[in-house]
Each structure stands twice: as structure tokens, then as C-alpha cells.
Tab-separated table of C-alpha atoms in Angstrom:
chain	number	residue	atom	x	y	z
K	126	MET	CA	-16.224	43.875	94.056
K	127	SER	CA	-13.240	45.387	92.170
K	128	ALA	CA	-13.793	47.685	89.188
K	129	TRP	CA	-12.470	45.236	86.588
K	130	LYS	CA	-14.911	42.556	87.745
K	131	ARG	CA	-17.837	44.974	87.481
K	132	TRP	CA	-16.937	45.767	83.878
K	133	LEU	CA	-15.904	42.242	82.821
K	134	PHE	CA	-19.389	40.787	82.245
K	135	PRO	CA	-20.870	43.795	80.379
K	136	GLY	CA	-17.734	43.995	78.269
K	137	LEU	CA	-17.977	40.332	77.289
K	138	CYS	CA	-21.652	40.795	76.380
K	139	ILE	CA	-20.798	43.688	74.078
K	140	VAL	CA	-18.025	41.720	72.364
K	141	LEU	CA	-20.249	38.657	71.829
K	142	CYS	CA	-23.172	40.733	70.512
K	143	THR	CA	-20.890	42.562	68.084
K	144	ALA	CA	-19.476	39.258	66.825
K	145	ALA	CA	-22.977	37.811	66.370
K	146	VAL	CA	-24.160	40.832	64.349
K	147	GLN	CA	-21.036	40.717	62.215
K	148	ALA	CA	-21.551	36.992	61.559
K	149	GLN	CA	-25.150	37.573	60.456
K	150	GLN	CA	-24.072	40.289	58.050
K	151	THR	CA	-21.322	38.187	56.468
K	152	ALA	CA	-22.451	35.792	53.742
K	153	ILE	CA	-20.537	32.489	53.743
K	154	SER	CA	-20.174	30.640	50.453
K	155	TYR	CA	-18.622	27.207	49.971
K	156	ASP	CA	-16.664	26.153	46.907
K	157	PRO	CA	-17.163	22.363	46.445
K	158	THR	CA	-13.967	22.142	44.367
K	159	LYS	CA	-11.916	22.867	47.499
K	160	TYR	CA	-13.233	19.871	49.459
K	161	ILE	CA	-12.482	16.164	49.266
K	162	LEU	CA	-15.610	14.018	49.147
K	163	VAL	CA	-15.368	10.464	50.507
K	164	ASP	CA	-17.550	7.819	48.867
K	165	ALA	CA	-19.265	5.771	51.585
K	166	ARG	CA	-18.761	2.657	49.433
K	167	LEU	CA	-15.031	2.908	50.166
K	168	LEU	CA	-15.638	2.377	53.895
K	169	ARG	CA	-15.997	-0.794	55.926
K	170	GLY	CA	-16.244	-1.293	59.654
K	171	SER	CA	-17.732	-2.956	62.691
K	172	VAL	CA	-19.162	-2.127	66.091
K	173	GLY	CA	-19.767	-4.435	69.018
K	174	TYR	CA	-19.398	-5.488	72.637
K	175	THR	CA	-15.942	-6.543	73.776
K	176	MET	CA	-14.269	-8.270	76.715
K	177	PHE	CA	-10.514	-7.963	77.149
K	178	GLY	CA	-7.746	-8.329	79.681
K	179	ILE	CA	-4.058	-8.428	80.522
K	180	SER	CA	-2.864	-11.695	82.077
K	181	ASP	CA	0.167	-13.935	82.774
K	182	VAL	CA	2.157	-11.036	84.236
K	183	ASP	CA	4.451	-12.418	86.955
K	184	SER	CA	2.385	-12.663	90.170
K	185	LEU	CA	-0.026	-9.872	89.201
K	186	PRO	CA	-3.720	-10.879	89.176
K	187	ASP	CA	-5.446	-10.720	85.794
K	188	ARG	CA	-6.704	-7.238	84.903
K	189	LEU	CA	-10.052	-7.627	83.099
K	190	GLY	CA	-12.300	-5.125	81.339
K	191	GLN	CA	-15.291	-4.768	79.060
K	192	GLY	CA	-16.622	-2.075	76.778
K	193	VAL	CA	-17.441	-1.084	73.204
K	194	ASP	CA	-15.273	-1.650	70.140
K	195	LEU	CA	-15.457	0.488	66.977
K	196	ARG	CA	-13.501	-0.280	63.809
K	197	ILE	CA	-13.344	1.828	60.630
K	198	GLU	CA	-11.642	0.695	57.408
K	199	ALA	CA	-10.915	2.762	54.292
K	200	ARG	CA	-10.469	0.747	51.099
K	201	LEU	CA	-7.615	1.824	48.862
K	202	VAL	CA	-6.645	-0.390	45.901
K	203	SER	CA	-9.712	-2.613	46.250
K	204	GLY	CA	-11.970	0.438	46.114
K	205	PHE	CA	-11.112	0.915	42.430
K	206	MET	CA	-11.470	-2.726	41.370
K	207	LYS	CA	-14.877	-3.855	40.124
K	208	LYS	CA	-14.153	-7.592	39.858
K	209	SER	CA	-15.821	-9.942	42.341
K	210	GLU	CA	-14.548	-13.182	40.743
K	211	GLY	CA	-11.157	-14.328	39.540
K	212	PHE	CA	-8.230	-12.305	40.904
K	213	VAL	CA	-9.467	-10.126	43.799
K	214	ILE	CA	-7.903	-7.704	46.272
K	215	ALA	CA	-9.121	-6.764	49.759
K	216	ASP	CA	-7.065	-4.027	51.389
K	217	ALA	CA	-7.714	-1.238	53.893
K	218	PHE	CA	-6.266	1.366	56.189
K	219	TYR	CA	-7.955	0.754	59.545
K	220	LEU	CA	-8.415	2.185	63.010
K	221	ASP	CA	-9.762	-0.027	65.802
K	222	LEU	CA	-10.684	1.663	69.093
K	223	THR	CA	-11.916	0.032	72.308
K	224	MET	CA	-13.172	2.067	75.246
K	225	GLY	CA	-14.365	0.517	78.462
K	226	ARG	CA	-13.995	0.010	82.180
K	227	MET	CA	-11.934	-2.381	84.248
K	228	SER	CA	-14.148	-4.992	85.878
K	229	SER	CA	-11.454	-6.401	88.182
K	230	ALA	CA	-11.099	-5.163	91.743
K	231	PRO	CA	-8.659	-2.217	91.708
K	232	LEU	CA	-5.282	-2.677	93.328
K	233	GLU	CA	-4.124	-0.086	95.835
K	234	TYR	CA	-0.782	1.476	96.574
K	235	TYR	CA	-1.132	2.666	100.162
K	236	SER	CA	-4.507	4.490	99.883
K	237	ASP	CA	-4.223	5.292	96.155
K	238	PRO	CA	-6.271	2.846	93.984
K	239	GLU	CA	-5.515	2.240	90.330
K	240	SER	CA	-7.753	3.812	87.703
K	241	ARG	CA	-10.669	1.826	86.293
K	242	LEU	CA	-10.142	3.233	82.794
K	243	ALA	CA	-9.554	0.555	80.147
K	244	TYR	CA	-8.886	0.971	76.443
K	245	ALA	CA	-7.159	-0.571	73.433
K	246	MET	CA	-6.114	0.806	70.071
K	247	ARG	CA	-4.927	-0.716	66.802
K	248	PHE	CA	-4.247	0.995	63.506
K	249	GLY	CA	-2.421	0.045	60.325
K	250	TYR	CA	-2.805	-1.300	56.807
K	251	SER	CA	-3.652	-4.773	55.521
K	252	PHE	CA	-3.385	-6.151	51.995
K	253	LEU	CA	-4.961	-9.436	50.864
K	254	ALA	CA	-5.014	-10.833	47.317
K	255	GLY	CA	-6.184	-14.128	45.907
K	256	TYR	CA	-8.737	-16.020	43.864
K	257	SER	CA	-12.523	-16.044	44.175
K	258	ASN	CA	-15.177	-17.924	42.218
K	259	GLU	CA	-18.932	-18.413	42.510
K	260	HIS	CA	-18.718	-20.472	45.704
K	261	PHE	CA	-15.234	-20.194	47.251
K	262	GLY	CA	-12.404	-17.742	47.799
K	263	VAL	CA	-8.848	-17.945	49.132
K	264	LEU	CA	-6.752	-14.851	49.868
K	265	GLY	CA	-3.413	-14.227	51.542
K	266	GLY	CA	-1.291	-11.231	52.346
K	267	LYS	CA	0.465	-9.052	54.867
K	268	GLY	CA	-0.367	-6.351	57.372
K	269	ILE	CA	1.454	-3.689	59.346
K	270	GLU	CA	0.054	-2.596	62.681
K	271	TRP	CA	0.707	-0.379	65.694
K	272	SER	CA	-1.128	-1.173	68.921
K	273	ALA	CA	-1.422	-0.361	72.618
K	274	ALA	CA	-3.696	-1.370	75.495
K	275	GLN	CA	-4.318	-0.232	79.056
K	276	VAL	CA	-6.422	-1.992	81.700
K	277	GLY	CA	-6.443	-0.140	84.974
K	278	GLY	CA	-2.841	0.516	85.937
K	279	SER	CA	-1.347	-2.097	83.607
K	280	GLY	CA	-0.369	-1.329	80.028
K	281	LEU	CA	1.017	-3.176	77.004
K	282	PRO	CA	3.518	-2.469	75.574
K	283	GLY	CA	5.117	-1.101	78.686
K	284	ASP	CA	8.526	-0.186	77.288
K	285	VAL	CA	7.387	1.846	74.238
K	286	LEU	CA	4.407	3.984	73.308
K	287	LEU	CA	3.140	1.670	70.525
K	288	ALA	CA	4.016	-1.906	69.600
K	289	PHE	CA	4.800	-2.526	65.929
K	290	THR	CA	4.048	-5.868	64.281
K	291	ALA	CA	3.737	-7.136	60.699
K	292	PRO	CA	1.470	-10.209	60.727
K	293	TRP	CA	0.931	-12.584	57.821
K	294	MET	CA	-2.747	-12.930	56.935
K	295	ALA	CA	-5.053	-15.452	55.235
K	296	ARG	CA	-8.773	-15.538	54.464
K	297	LEU	CA	-11.137	-18.327	53.432
K	298	GLU	CA	-14.584	-17.644	51.944
K	299	TYR	CA	-17.638	-19.809	51.324
K	300	ARG	CA	-20.794	-18.628	49.557
K	301	PRO	CA	-23.863	-20.756	50.433
K	302	GLY	CA	-26.120	-18.850	48.014
K	303	PHE	CA	-27.996	-15.616	47.417
K	304	SER	CA	-25.920	-12.592	46.322
K	305	GLU	CA	-22.241	-12.597	45.343
K	306	GLU	CA	-21.159	-11.032	48.657
K	307	PHE	CA	-23.258	-13.368	50.822
K	308	ARG	CA	-20.166	-15.208	52.031
K	309	ILE	CA	-19.008	-16.761	55.293
K	310	MET	CA	-15.443	-15.553	55.867
K	311	LEU	CA	-12.691	-16.751	58.200
K	312	THR	CA	-9.677	-14.441	58.499
K	313	GLY	CA	-6.576	-15.315	60.509
K	314	TRP	CA	-3.260	-13.580	61.198
K	315	ASP	CA	0.004	-14.181	63.035
K	316	SER	CA	3.274	-12.254	63.185
K	317	PHE	CA	5.255	-15.346	64.337
K	318	ARG	CA	7.501	-13.100	66.446
K	319	GLU	CA	8.371	-14.317	69.919
K	320	GLY	CA	8.297	-11.679	72.622
K	321	ARG	CA	6.018	-9.356	70.666
K	322	ARG	CA	3.537	-11.570	68.855
K	323	ASN	CA	0.278	-10.479	67.227
K	324	SER	CA	-2.195	-13.236	66.354
K	325	GLY	CA	-5.936	-13.860	66.099
K	326	PHE	CA	-8.870	-14.639	63.862
K	327	ARG	CA	-12.231	-13.196	62.785
K	328	VAL	CA	-15.413	-14.926	61.633
K	329	ASP	CA	-17.972	-12.993	59.546
K	330	ILE	CA	-21.408	-14.538	58.911
K	331	PRO	CA	-23.832	-12.740	56.523
K	332	PHE	CA	-27.463	-12.468	57.582
K	333	LEU	CA	-29.121	-10.246	54.933
K	334	PRO	CA	-28.900	-11.613	51.356
K	335	LYS	CA	-29.160	-8.236	49.618
K	336	ARG	CA	-27.229	-6.166	52.178
K	337	ARG	CA	-23.598	-6.042	53.233
K	338	PHE	CA	-24.196	-6.810	56.894
K	339	PHE	CA	-22.443	-9.549	58.867
K	340	LEU	CA	-22.490	-10.946	62.368
K	341	THR	CA	-18.841	-10.859	63.415
K	342	TYR	CA	-16.669	-12.378	66.129
K	343	THR	CA	-13.006	-11.480	66.627
K	344	PHE	CA	-10.365	-12.940	68.908
K	345	SER	CA	-6.994	-11.193	69.115
K	346	ARG	CA	-3.902	-11.782	71.229
K	347	SER	CA	-0.799	-9.645	71.733
K	348	ASP	CA	2.323	-10.623	73.684
K	349	GLY	CA	4.831	-8.145	75.022
K	350	PRO	CA	6.297	-6.336	78.024
K	351	VAL	CA	3.654	-5.052	80.443
K	352	SER	CA	3.995	-2.168	82.876
K	353	TYR	CA	2.809	-3.339	86.297
K	354	ALA	CA	-0.230	-2.040	88.133
K	355	THR	CA	2.073	-1.470	91.096
K	356	PHE	CA	2.611	2.240	90.452
K	357	ASP	CA	6.191	1.529	89.349
K	358	ASN	CA	6.489	2.720	85.752
K	359	ASP	CA	9.988	1.289	85.346
K	360	HIS	CA	9.018	-2.292	86.164
K	361	TYR	CA	8.132	-4.453	83.135
K	362	SER	CA	7.347	-8.128	82.795
K	363	PRO	CA	6.176	-10.341	79.892
K	364	GLY	CA	2.406	-10.536	79.597
K	365	VAL	CA	-0.517	-11.203	77.272
K	366	PHE	CA	-3.364	-8.985	76.113
K	367	THR	CA	-6.418	-10.869	74.810
K	368	GLN	CA	-9.662	-9.505	73.405
K	369	HIS	CA	-13.017	-10.983	72.363
K	370	MET	CA	-15.462	-8.916	70.299
K	371	ILE	CA	-18.917	-9.796	69.003
K	372	GLY	CA	-20.997	-7.394	66.979
K	373	LEU	CA	-22.124	-6.168	63.581
K	374	ARG	CA	-19.862	-5.706	60.555
K	375	PHE	CA	-20.761	-3.739	57.418
K	376	GLY	CA	-19.297	-2.929	54.018
K	377	SER	CA	-17.959	-4.591	50.887
K	378	ILE	CA	-16.002	-7.830	51.262
K	379	TYR	CA	-13.389	-6.638	48.695
């Protein structure tokens, strides 16, 4: 064993012990005025099981996957409005992440199989405004979104890092009873853009009268150029990414 190896371990021990003693002797104080506190009431979100896939790509077989979806929303304008009837606003910055595994049989290029990793990501901002009364609500608005998805060796969009869309949005609400936020909600969106379309809908059904918890189902569809799972990164073809998610949603409806 060389000399530097014999002294490496003892030297590291001395350095770590000295750092630990110094840390114990140094008092750490925190000034709360230097930190930004986030009110949990400004957050919404959902978590659930998801199935997704890329299909309709030339002669390529469908690439299917399943996993877990997590969505976090941060209310902005609506977080400072106290009204729950009359003119209402529901807006949010959001991040939607899906992580999973490809369930389709992997394709092979010679002896090199495609990866089984599968994921999807969406983030952006949505703004809805409208009218709500004791029993019904109607809202409409606009969103901006960036998205990407990968299932095995196939990805959408294939020609850019992230696909940008600006879907129009609408939401219908019905309150069968109980608390003000015990409402069944149907939200739909569509960018109406051929070649790179973003559309879908979400259904939220409340199940605890005094709590802001909902059973939720979401279907989303994105069209665009797909990079093939043929290990040729320069080969793109039109395709469709679809996703189904069922789970639990929480947070204020406005």
C-alpha cells in the first residue's frame, strides 16, 4: 500500500472530527424575517394511479406504461379572494409529474433493448373566472402549459424539449348539499391547434362534507411529433400521448 493511501483514512477522520467539534461549538440562530412562509391554504393538488401511453405512431406498436401521478397547485389571485358566491376566480401555477414503468414488451435494436423508464411532466398557469351561487357555478378561462412525455424509447414532443400549448378552459359545478365547497366539478380544456393539440377533462366528486377532499379522474391527450423507439433520434412521426389518472384531490375549489 502506498504512503498516501495509508494516511488518507486517518487524515479524513481528523478533518471530519474537527468539523463536528466546530459545528457543536457554533450556535446557529434563525431570523424568521428572512424566510418566506407559505400558507398551506394556498395549495391544492392530487395524487393517484395513472395509465398512459404513446400510440398512432406510423407502424410502431403502442408504448404503454403505468405509475403514480402527483400534482401540486399554488393559488395566486384566488388565494386572496374570500368570496365563494357571485363573481369567483380559480387560478393556479401547477406542476404535474408522472413517474412509472413501461408495461409493453421492450423493442430491441440488435441486442440493445429500449429502456423501461416512463414519465410525463406538465407545468404552467391556468386562470378561470365566472359566476357561482348556492347550487351551481360556471367558469371559463385560459391556460398556458409546457409538457413532455417519454415511454420507453419513444418521446413526445420529439422535435423540441417541451411542447407549448395555450388551451381554453371551462368548468361546471353542482352543489348537491352540505358545505359550500361540497361540489361536483367537471373541467374541460382544448387548445384547438392541429398538429400540437392539448385536450382533456377532469371530474372531481366530493366525499367528505366538511373537508376539501375529492375523488378525481382525469383524461388528457396531447398530439405532436414523436421520436421513434427505433434508436434513431432524428426520425419523427405524428403521434398521440394519452393519460388516465384516478386518485384523491385536495384543497380549495377557488
